[in-house]
Tab-separated table of C-alpha atoms in Angstrom:
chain	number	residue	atom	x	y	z
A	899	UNK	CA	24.919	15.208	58.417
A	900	UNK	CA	23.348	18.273	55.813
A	901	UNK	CA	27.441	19.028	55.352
A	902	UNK	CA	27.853	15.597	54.493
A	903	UNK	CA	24.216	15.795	52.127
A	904	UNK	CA	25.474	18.946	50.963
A	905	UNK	CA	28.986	17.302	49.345
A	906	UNK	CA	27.304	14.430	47.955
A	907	UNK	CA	24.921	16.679	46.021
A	908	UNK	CA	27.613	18.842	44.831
A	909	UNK	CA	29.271	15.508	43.632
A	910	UNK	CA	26.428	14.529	41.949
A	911	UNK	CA	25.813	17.617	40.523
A	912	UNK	CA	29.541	17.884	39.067
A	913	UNK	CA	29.189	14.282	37.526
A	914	UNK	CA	25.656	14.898	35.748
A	915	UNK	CA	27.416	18.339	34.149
A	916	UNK	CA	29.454	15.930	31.807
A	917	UNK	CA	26.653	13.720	30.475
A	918	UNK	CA	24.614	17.057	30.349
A	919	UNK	CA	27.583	18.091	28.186
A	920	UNK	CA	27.579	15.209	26.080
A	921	UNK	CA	23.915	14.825	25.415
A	922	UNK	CA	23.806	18.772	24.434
A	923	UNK	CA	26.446	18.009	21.699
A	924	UNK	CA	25.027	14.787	20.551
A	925	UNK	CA	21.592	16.703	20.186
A	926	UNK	CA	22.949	20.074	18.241
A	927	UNK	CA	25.469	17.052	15.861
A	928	UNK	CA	22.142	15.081	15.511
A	929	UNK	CA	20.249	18.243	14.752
A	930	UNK	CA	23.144	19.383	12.191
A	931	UNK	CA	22.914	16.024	10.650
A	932	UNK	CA	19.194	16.166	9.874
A	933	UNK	CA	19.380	19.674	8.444
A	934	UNK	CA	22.136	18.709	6.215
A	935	UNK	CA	19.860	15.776	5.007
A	936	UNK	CA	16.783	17.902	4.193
A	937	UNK	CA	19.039	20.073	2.480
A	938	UNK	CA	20.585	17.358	0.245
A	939	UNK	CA	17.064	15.947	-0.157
A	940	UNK	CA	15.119	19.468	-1.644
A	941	UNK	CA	18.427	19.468	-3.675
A	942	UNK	CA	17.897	16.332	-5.581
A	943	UNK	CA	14.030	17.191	-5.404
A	944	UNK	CA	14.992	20.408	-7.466
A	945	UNK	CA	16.837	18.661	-9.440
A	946	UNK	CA	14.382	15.586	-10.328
A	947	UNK	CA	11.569	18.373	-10.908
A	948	UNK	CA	13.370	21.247	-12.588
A	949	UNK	CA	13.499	19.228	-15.998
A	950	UNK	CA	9.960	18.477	-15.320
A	951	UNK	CA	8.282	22.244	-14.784
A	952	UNK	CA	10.321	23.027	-17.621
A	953	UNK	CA	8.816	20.587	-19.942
A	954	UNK	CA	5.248	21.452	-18.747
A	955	UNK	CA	6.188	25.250	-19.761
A	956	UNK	CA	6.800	24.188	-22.855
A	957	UNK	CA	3.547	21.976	-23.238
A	958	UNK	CA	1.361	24.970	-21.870
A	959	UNK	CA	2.808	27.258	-24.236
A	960	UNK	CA	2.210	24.672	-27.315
A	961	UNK	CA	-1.773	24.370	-26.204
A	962	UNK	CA	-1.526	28.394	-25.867
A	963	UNK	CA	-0.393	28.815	-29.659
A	964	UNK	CA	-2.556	26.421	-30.975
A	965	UNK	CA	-5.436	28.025	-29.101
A	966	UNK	CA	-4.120	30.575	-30.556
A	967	UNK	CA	-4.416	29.683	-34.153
A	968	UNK	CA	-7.297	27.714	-33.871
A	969	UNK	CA	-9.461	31.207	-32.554
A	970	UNK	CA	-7.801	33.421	-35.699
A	971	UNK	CA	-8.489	30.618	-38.062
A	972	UNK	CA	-5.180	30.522	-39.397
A	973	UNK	CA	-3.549	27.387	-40.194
């Protein structure tokens, strides 16, 4: 009877190592997947705000000078 327990637990064992198998790789392509995403996503962020920071450089630098100006006096 435990020989008999003993092979029917091994077989079980040997059947679960497949879907083991499978889930691992569905979990690391799922986890690839997501990265890849987040990457494309802070791309277009980058992108959407680059133009932006840019133009607020500008801006601060425009108040600066006229600060500038208006403490000399000089028009």
């Amino acid at each position: 009877m435990e020989m008999e327990s003993s092979k029917v637990q091994e077989d079980t064992d040997q059947k679960t190592d497949p879907v083991l198998d499978n889930l691992k790789d569905y979990t690391v392509k799922t986890l690839v997947n997501v990265v890849d995403h987040l990457g494309t996503v802070a791309s277009k962020l980058t992108d959407l705000f680059d133009p932006q920071s840019s133009d607020i450089s500008t801006m601060e630098m425009r108040a600066s000078c006229v600060s500038q100006v208006n403490k000399t006096g000089t028009h």
